[in-house]
Coordinates of C-alpha atoms and ligand atoms in Angstrom, one line a residue:
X7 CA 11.1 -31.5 -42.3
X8 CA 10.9 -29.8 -45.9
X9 CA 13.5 -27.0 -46.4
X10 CA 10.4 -24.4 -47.0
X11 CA 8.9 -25.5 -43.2
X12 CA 12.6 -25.1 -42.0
X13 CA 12.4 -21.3 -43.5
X14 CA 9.5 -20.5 -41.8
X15 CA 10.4 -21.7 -38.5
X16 CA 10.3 -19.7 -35.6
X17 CA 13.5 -18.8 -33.2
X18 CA 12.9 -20.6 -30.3
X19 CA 14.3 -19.9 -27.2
X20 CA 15.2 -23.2 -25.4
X21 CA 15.3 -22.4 -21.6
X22 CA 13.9 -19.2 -22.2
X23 CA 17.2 -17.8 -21.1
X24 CA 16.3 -14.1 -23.3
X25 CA 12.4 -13.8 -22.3
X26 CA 11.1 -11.6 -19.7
X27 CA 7.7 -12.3 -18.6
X28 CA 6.7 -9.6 -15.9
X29 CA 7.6 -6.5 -14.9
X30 CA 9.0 -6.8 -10.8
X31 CA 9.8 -4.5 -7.9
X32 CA 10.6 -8.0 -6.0
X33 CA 14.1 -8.9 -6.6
X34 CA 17.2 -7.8 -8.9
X35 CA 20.4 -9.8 -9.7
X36 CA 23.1 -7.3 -11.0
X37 CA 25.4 -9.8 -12.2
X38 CA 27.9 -7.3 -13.8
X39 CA 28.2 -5.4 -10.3
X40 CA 27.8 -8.5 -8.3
X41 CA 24.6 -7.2 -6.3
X42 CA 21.4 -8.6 -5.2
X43 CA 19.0 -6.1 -3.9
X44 CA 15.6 -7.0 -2.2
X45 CA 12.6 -4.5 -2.8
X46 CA 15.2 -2.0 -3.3
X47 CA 17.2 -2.9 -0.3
X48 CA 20.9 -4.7 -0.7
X49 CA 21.2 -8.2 1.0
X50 CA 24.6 -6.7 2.7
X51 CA 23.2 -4.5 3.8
X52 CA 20.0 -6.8 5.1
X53 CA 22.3 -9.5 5.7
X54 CA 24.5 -7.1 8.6
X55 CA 21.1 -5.6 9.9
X56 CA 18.0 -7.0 9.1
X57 CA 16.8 -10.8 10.1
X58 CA 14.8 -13.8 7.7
X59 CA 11.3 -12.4 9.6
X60 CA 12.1 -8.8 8.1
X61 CA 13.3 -9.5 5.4
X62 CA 10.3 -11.4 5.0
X63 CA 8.1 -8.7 5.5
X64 CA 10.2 -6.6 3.2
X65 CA 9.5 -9.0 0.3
X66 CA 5.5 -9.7 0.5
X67 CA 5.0 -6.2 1.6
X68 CA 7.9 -3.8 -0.6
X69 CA 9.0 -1.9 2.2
X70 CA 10.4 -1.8 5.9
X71 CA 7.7 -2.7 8.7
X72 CA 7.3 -0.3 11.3
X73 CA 8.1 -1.7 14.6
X74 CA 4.2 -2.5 15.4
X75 CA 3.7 -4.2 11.9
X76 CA 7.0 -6.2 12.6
X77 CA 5.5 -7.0 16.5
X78 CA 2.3 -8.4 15.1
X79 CA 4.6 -10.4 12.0
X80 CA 6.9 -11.9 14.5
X81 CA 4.5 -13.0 16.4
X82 CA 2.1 -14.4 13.5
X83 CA 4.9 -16.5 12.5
X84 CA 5.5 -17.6 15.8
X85 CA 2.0 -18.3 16.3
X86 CA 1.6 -20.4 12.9
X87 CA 4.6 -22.5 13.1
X88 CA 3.1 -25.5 15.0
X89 CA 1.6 -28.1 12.4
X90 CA -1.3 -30.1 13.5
X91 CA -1.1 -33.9 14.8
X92 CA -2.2 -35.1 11.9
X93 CA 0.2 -33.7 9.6
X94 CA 2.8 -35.2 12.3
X95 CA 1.3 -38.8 11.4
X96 CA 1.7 -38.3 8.0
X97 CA 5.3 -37.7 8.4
X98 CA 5.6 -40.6 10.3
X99 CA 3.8 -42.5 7.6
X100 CA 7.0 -41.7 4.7
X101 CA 9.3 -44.2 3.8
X102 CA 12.9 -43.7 6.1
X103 CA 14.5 -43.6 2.7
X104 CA 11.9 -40.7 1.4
X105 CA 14.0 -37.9 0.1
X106 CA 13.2 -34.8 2.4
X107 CA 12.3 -32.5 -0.7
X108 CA 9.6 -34.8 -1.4
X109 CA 8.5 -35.2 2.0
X110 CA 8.2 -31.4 2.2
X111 CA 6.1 -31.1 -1.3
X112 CA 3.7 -34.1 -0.2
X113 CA 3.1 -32.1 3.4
X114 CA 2.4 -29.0 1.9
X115 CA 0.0 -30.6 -0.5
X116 CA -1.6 -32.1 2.3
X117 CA -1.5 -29.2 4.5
X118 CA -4.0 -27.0 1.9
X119 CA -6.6 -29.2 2.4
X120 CA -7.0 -28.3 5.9
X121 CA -6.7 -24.1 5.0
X122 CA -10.2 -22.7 5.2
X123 CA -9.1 -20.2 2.9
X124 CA -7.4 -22.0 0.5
X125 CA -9.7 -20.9 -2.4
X126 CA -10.1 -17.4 -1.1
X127 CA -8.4 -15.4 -3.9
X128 CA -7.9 -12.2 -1.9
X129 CA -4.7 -10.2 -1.6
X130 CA -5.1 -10.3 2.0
X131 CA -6.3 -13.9 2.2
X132 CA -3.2 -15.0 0.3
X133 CA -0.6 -12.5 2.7
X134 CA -2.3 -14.7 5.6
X135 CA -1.7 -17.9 3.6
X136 CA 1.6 -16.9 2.7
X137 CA 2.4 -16.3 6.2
X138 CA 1.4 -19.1 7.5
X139 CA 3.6 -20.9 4.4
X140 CA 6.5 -19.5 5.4
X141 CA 5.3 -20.1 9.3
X142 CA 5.3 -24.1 9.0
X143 CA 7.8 -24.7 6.3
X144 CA 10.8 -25.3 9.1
X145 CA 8.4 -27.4 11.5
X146 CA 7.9 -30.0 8.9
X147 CA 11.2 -30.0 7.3
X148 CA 12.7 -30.6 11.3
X149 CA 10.3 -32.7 12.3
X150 CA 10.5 -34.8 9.3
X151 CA 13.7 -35.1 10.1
X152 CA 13.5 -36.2 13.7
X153 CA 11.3 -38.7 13.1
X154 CA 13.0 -40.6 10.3
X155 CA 15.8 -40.3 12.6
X156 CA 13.9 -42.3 15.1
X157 CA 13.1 -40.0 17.6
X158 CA 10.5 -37.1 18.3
X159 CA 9.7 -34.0 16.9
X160 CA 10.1 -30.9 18.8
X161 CA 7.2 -28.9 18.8
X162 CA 7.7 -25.3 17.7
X163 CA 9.0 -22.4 20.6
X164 CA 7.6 -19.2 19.8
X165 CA 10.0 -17.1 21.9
X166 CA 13.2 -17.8 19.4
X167 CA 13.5 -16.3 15.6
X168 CA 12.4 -18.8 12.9
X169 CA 16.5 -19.6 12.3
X170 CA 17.1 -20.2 15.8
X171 CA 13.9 -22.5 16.0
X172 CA 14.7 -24.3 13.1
X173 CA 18.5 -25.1 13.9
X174 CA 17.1 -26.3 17.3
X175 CA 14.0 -28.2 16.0
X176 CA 16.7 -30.2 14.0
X177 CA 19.2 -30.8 16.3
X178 CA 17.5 -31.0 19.5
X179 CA 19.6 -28.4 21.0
X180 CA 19.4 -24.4 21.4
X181 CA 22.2 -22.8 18.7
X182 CA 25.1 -20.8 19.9
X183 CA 24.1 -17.0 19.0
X184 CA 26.9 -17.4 16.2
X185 CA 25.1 -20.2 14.5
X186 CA 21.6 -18.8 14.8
X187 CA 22.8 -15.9 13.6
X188 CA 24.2 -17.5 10.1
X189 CA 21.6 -19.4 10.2
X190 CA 19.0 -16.5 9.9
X191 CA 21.5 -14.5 7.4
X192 CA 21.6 -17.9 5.1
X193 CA 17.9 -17.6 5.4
X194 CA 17.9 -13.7 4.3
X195 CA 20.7 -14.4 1.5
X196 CA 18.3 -17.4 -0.2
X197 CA 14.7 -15.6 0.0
X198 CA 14.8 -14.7 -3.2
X199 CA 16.7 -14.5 -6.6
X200 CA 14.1 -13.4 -9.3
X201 CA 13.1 -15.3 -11.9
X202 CA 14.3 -18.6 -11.7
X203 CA 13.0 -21.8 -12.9
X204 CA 11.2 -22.9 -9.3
X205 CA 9.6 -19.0 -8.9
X206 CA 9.0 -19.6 -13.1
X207 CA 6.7 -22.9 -12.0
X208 CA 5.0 -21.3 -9.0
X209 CA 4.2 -18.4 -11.6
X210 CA 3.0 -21.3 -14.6
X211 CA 0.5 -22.3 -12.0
X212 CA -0.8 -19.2 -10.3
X213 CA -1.8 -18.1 -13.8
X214 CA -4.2 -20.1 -14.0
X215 CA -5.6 -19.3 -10.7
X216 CA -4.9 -21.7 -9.1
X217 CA -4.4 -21.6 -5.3
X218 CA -1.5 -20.3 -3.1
X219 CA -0.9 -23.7 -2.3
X220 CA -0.4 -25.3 -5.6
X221 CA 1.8 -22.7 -7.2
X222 CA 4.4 -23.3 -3.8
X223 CA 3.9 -27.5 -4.6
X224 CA 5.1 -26.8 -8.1
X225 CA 7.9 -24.4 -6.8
X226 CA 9.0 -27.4 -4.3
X227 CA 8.6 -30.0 -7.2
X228 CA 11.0 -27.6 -9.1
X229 CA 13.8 -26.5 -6.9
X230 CA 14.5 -30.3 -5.8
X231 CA 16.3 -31.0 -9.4
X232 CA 20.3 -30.7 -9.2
X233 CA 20.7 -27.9 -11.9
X234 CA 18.6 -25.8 -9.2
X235 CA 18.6 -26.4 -6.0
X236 CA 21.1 -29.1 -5.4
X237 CA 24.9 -27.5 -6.4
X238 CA 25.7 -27.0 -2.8
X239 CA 25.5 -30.5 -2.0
X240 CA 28.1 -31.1 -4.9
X241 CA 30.3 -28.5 -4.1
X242 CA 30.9 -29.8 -0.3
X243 CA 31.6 -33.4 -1.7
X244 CA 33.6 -31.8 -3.7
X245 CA 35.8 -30.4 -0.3
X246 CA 35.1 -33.6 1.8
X247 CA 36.7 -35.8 -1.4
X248 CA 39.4 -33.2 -1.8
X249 CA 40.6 -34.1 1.6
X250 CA 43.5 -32.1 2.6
X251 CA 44.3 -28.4 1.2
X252 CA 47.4 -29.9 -0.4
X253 CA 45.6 -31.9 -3.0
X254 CA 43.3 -29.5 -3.9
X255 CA 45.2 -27.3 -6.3
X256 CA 45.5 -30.8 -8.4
X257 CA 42.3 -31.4 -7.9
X258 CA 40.8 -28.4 -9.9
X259 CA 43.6 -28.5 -12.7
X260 CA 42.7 -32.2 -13.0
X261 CA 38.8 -31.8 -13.2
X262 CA 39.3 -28.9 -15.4
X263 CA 42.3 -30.7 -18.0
X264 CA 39.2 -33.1 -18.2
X265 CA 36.9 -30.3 -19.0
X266 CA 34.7 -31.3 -15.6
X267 CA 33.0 -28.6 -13.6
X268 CA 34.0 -27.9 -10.5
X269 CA 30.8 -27.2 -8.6
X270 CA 29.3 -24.0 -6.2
X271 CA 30.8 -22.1 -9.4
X272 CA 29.4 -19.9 -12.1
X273 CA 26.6 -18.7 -12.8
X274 CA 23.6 -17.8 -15.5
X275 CA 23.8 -13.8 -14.5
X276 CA 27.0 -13.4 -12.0
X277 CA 29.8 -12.5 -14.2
X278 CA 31.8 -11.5 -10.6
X279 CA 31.5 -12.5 -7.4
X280 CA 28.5 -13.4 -6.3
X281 CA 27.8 -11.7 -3.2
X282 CA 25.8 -13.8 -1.1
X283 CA 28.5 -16.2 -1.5
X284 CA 31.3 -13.3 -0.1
X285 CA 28.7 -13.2 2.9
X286 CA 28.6 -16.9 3.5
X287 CA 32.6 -17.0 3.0
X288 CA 33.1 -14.9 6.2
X289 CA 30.8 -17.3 8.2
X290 CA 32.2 -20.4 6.7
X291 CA 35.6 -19.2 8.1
X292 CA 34.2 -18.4 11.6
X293 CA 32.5 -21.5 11.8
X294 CA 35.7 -23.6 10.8
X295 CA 37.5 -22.1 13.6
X296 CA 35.1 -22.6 15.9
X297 CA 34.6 -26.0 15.0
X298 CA 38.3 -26.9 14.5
X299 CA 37.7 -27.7 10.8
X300 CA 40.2 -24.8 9.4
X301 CA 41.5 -27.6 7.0
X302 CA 37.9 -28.0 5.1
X303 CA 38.3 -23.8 4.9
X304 CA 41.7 -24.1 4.0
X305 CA 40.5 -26.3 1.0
X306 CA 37.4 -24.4 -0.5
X307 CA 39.8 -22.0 0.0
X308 CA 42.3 -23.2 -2.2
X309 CA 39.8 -24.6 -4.7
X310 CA 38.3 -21.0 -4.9
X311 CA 41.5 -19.5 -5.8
X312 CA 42.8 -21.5 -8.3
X313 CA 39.6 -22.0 -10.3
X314 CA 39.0 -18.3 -10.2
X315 CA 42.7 -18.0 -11.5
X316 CA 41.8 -20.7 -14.1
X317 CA 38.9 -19.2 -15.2
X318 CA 39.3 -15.3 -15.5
X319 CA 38.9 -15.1 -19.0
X320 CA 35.7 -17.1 -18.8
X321 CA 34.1 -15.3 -15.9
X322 CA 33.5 -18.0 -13.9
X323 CA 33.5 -17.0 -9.7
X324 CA 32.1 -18.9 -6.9
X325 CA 28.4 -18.7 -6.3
X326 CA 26.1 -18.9 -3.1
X327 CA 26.1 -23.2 -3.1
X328 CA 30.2 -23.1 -3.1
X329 CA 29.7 -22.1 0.5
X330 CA 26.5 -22.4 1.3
X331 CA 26.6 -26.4 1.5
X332 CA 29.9 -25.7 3.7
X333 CA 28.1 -23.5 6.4
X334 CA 25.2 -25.8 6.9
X335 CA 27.9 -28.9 7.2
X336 CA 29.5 -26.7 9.4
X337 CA 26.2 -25.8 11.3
X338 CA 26.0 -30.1 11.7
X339 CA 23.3 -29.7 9.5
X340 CA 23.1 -33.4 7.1
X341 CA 23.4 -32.9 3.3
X342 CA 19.9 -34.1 2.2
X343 CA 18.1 -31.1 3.8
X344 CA 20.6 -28.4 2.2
X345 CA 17.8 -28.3 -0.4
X346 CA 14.3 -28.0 1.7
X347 CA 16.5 -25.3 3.8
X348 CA 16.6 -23.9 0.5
X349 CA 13.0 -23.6 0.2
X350 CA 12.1 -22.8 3.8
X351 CA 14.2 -19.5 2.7
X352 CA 12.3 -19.3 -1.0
X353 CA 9.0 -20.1 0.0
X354 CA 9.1 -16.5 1.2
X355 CA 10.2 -15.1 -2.4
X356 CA 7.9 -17.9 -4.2
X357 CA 5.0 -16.1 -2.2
X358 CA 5.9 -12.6 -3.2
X359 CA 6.3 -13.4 -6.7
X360 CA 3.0 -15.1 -7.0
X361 CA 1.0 -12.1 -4.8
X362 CA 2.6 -9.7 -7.4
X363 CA 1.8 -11.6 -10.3
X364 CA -1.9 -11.7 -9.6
X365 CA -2.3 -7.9 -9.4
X366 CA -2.0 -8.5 -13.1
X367 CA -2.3 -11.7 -14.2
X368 CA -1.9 -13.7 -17.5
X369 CA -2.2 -16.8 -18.1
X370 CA 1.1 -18.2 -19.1
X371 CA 0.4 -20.0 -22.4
X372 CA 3.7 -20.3 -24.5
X373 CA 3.8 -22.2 -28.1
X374 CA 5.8 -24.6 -29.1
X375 CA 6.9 -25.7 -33.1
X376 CA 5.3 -28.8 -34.2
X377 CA 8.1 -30.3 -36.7
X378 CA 6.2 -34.6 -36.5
X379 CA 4.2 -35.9 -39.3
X380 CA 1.2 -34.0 -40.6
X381 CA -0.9 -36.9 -42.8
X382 CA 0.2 -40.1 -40.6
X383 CA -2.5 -42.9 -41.8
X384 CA -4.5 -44.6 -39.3
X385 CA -4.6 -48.3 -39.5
X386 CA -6.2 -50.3 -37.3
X387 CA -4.9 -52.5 -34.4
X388 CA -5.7 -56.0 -36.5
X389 CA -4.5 -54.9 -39.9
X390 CA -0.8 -53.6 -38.6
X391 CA 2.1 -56.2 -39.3
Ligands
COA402 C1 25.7 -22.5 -13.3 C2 26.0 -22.8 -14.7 C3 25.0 -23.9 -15.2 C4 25.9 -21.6 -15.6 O1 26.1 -22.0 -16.8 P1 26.1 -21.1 -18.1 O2 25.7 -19.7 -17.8 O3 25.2 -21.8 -19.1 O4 27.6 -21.1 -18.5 P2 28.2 -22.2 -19.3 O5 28.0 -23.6 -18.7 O6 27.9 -22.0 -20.8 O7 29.8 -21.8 -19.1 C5 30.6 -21.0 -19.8 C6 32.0 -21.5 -19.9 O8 32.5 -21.6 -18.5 C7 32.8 -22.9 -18.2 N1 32.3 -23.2 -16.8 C8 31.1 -22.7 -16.3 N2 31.0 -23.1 -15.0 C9 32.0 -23.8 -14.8 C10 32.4 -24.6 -13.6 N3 31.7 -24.5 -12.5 N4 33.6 -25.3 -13.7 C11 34.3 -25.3 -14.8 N5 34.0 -24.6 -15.9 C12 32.9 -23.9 -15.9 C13 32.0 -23.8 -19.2 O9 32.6 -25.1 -19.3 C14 32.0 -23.0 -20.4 O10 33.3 -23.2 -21.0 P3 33.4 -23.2 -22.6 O11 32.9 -21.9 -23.1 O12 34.8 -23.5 -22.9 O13 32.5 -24.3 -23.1 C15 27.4 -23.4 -14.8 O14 28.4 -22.4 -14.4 C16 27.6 -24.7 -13.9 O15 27.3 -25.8 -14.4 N6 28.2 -24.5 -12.7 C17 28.4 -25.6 -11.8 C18 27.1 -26.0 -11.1 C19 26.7 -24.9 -10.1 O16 27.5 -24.5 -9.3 N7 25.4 -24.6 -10.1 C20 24.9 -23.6 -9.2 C21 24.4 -22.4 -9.8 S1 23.8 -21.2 -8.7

């Protein structure tokens, strides 16, 4: 590139990390105060009273339900979380090997083929879509699950909470209340986290009107890359390689005289704790002692302190996956579905997101700088050497 072009280049802003593109009364991440507040509403405060149906609600909707509208949305959900034989045999049809984030994009796919009103572009066709969405998202990730474990998925029971159901649809067994619980407050505390790069994709594709459906494929397709949604699967191999608590001041002092990451922390906009991840903490320890696993506490204990104490001046604290990916090992939940739980939680704030963004939509049309040849000469296939 001449030194003139060079001049006139633009300043472009790889990642976007400085570029706001809507206005929101979804979601905000104070990073500098450490709080995440839904709608207007702070996840501790959701997380100690509220539940994932609620909170739910709070999201599409912006405000609390009253206790008829949260009647009628419990029991949509619980109405709408069977999925259809069909999309059973195509579940069966998957590879064992298939990754379960893939699984879950493919079944949604599928799934909007069979929504009469995929194509109707209606606020309220699109709250009944997304309701259904979140509805069906644990059904097929469980039942998935089930089946490429060799036996048979459980169909949905309407009487227990979407957490409850989920953890039991998985297992094959009804949760202790102190498991259903974290499991619904891990779904509250994941719902959303503003504009990140899988609620960015659903957002690319909504603007161009396309359906509900395909804006939540490209939100799956997105989350399922490591730098997204798959830290908290790093950060508990991380504690199950670590071992015992006594190695794992030496391992952090180790990965970090190597200039490695340790993973679960840091973050883009936490410069504190993060405080999802103070929630999940508490529950991590609970569980541990319940489970007789203090030592795997004891560790991501120990890892948290010392790389916090390493890394003051750089502002690096734990984030949601450091224990996130602990709780759900803890729950007995297998590593290769910390990431669709991830999304049965999201697909709530993916929904919101996209509903708001078409009260005033835009399509999202960005440029990029063209610095390749200008006056390239054609030659033709028989003349090249
Ligand atoms: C999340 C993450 C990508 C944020 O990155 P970022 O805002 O671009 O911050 P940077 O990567 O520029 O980090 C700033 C400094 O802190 C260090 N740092 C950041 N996270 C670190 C970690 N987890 N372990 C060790 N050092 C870390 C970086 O090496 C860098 O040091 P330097 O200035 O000497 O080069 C980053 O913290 C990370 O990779 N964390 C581990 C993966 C993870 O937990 N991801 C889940 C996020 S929710």
């Amino acid at each position: 590139m001449g030194l003139a072009a060079k001049m006139d280049a633009p300043r472009i802003d790889r990642g976007l990390d400085d570029i706001y593109v809507k206005e929101t009364s979804i979601c905000l991440v104070d990073g500098d105060r450490g709080r995440l507040v839904y709608r207007g509403f702070d996840i501790r405060d959701l997380a100690q009273h509220s539940n994932f149906e609620e909170t739910v609600f709070i999201l599409v909707h912006g405000r609390l339900p009253t206790r008829e509208e949260y009647d009628m949305l419990r029991k949509g959900l619980a109405e709408s979380r069977a999925i259809t034989p069909d999309l059973v045999r195509l579940l069966r049809r998957m590879p064992p090997d298939a990754p379960p984030m893939d699984v879950l994009r493919t079944a949604v796919s599928y799934m909007s083929n069979f929504d009469p009103e995929r194509d109707d572009p209606t606020r309220t066709a699109n709250m009944r879509k997304a309701q259904r969405l979140v509805a069906k998202f644990p059904t097929i990730v469980a039942a998935h699950h089930r089946i490429r474990e060799g036996k048979r998925p459980l169909a949905p029971n309407p009487r227990l909470g979407i957490a409850e159901d989920f953890l039991r649809m998985v297992t094959g067994k009804r949760p202790d209340p102190l498991s259903a619980r974290i499991m619904d407050v891990a779904l509250i505390l994941h719902a959303d986290h503003s504009m990140n790069a899988s609620a960015f994709a659903a957002i690319v594709a909504a603007s161009t009107l396309a359906d509900l459906y395909s804006a939540i494929v490209a939100a799956i397709a997105t989350l399922k890359g490591p730098l997204h949604g798959g830290a908290n699967e790093a950060a508990l191999r991380t504690m199950l390689l670590v071992g015992k608590p006594e190695n794992a001041e030496r391992y952090v002092l180790d990965t970090l005289a190597n200039r490695g990451k340790i993973f679960g922390f840091g973050h883009r906009v936490y410069r504190t704790y993060d405080p999802r991840a103070l929630i999940l903490r508490e529950y991590a320890r609970q569980l541990s002692e319940k489970r007789g696993q203090e030592d795997l506490f004891r560790i991501a204990e120990i890892l948290q302190e010392v790389t916090v104490r390493e890394l003051k001046a750089k502002q690096i604290y734990p984030n949601v996956d450091f224990y996130s990916g602990l709780v759900y090992h803890l729950l007995g939940l297998p590593m290769d579905l910390f990431t669709p739980i991830f999304a049965v939680s999201r697909v709530s704030g993916w929904t919101a997101h996209v509903i708001e963004y078409w009260d005033d939509n835009r399509l999202v049309r960005p440029l990029d700088y063209y610095v390749g040849p200008r006056d390239a000469v054609y030659v033709p296939l028989d003349q090249r050497s």
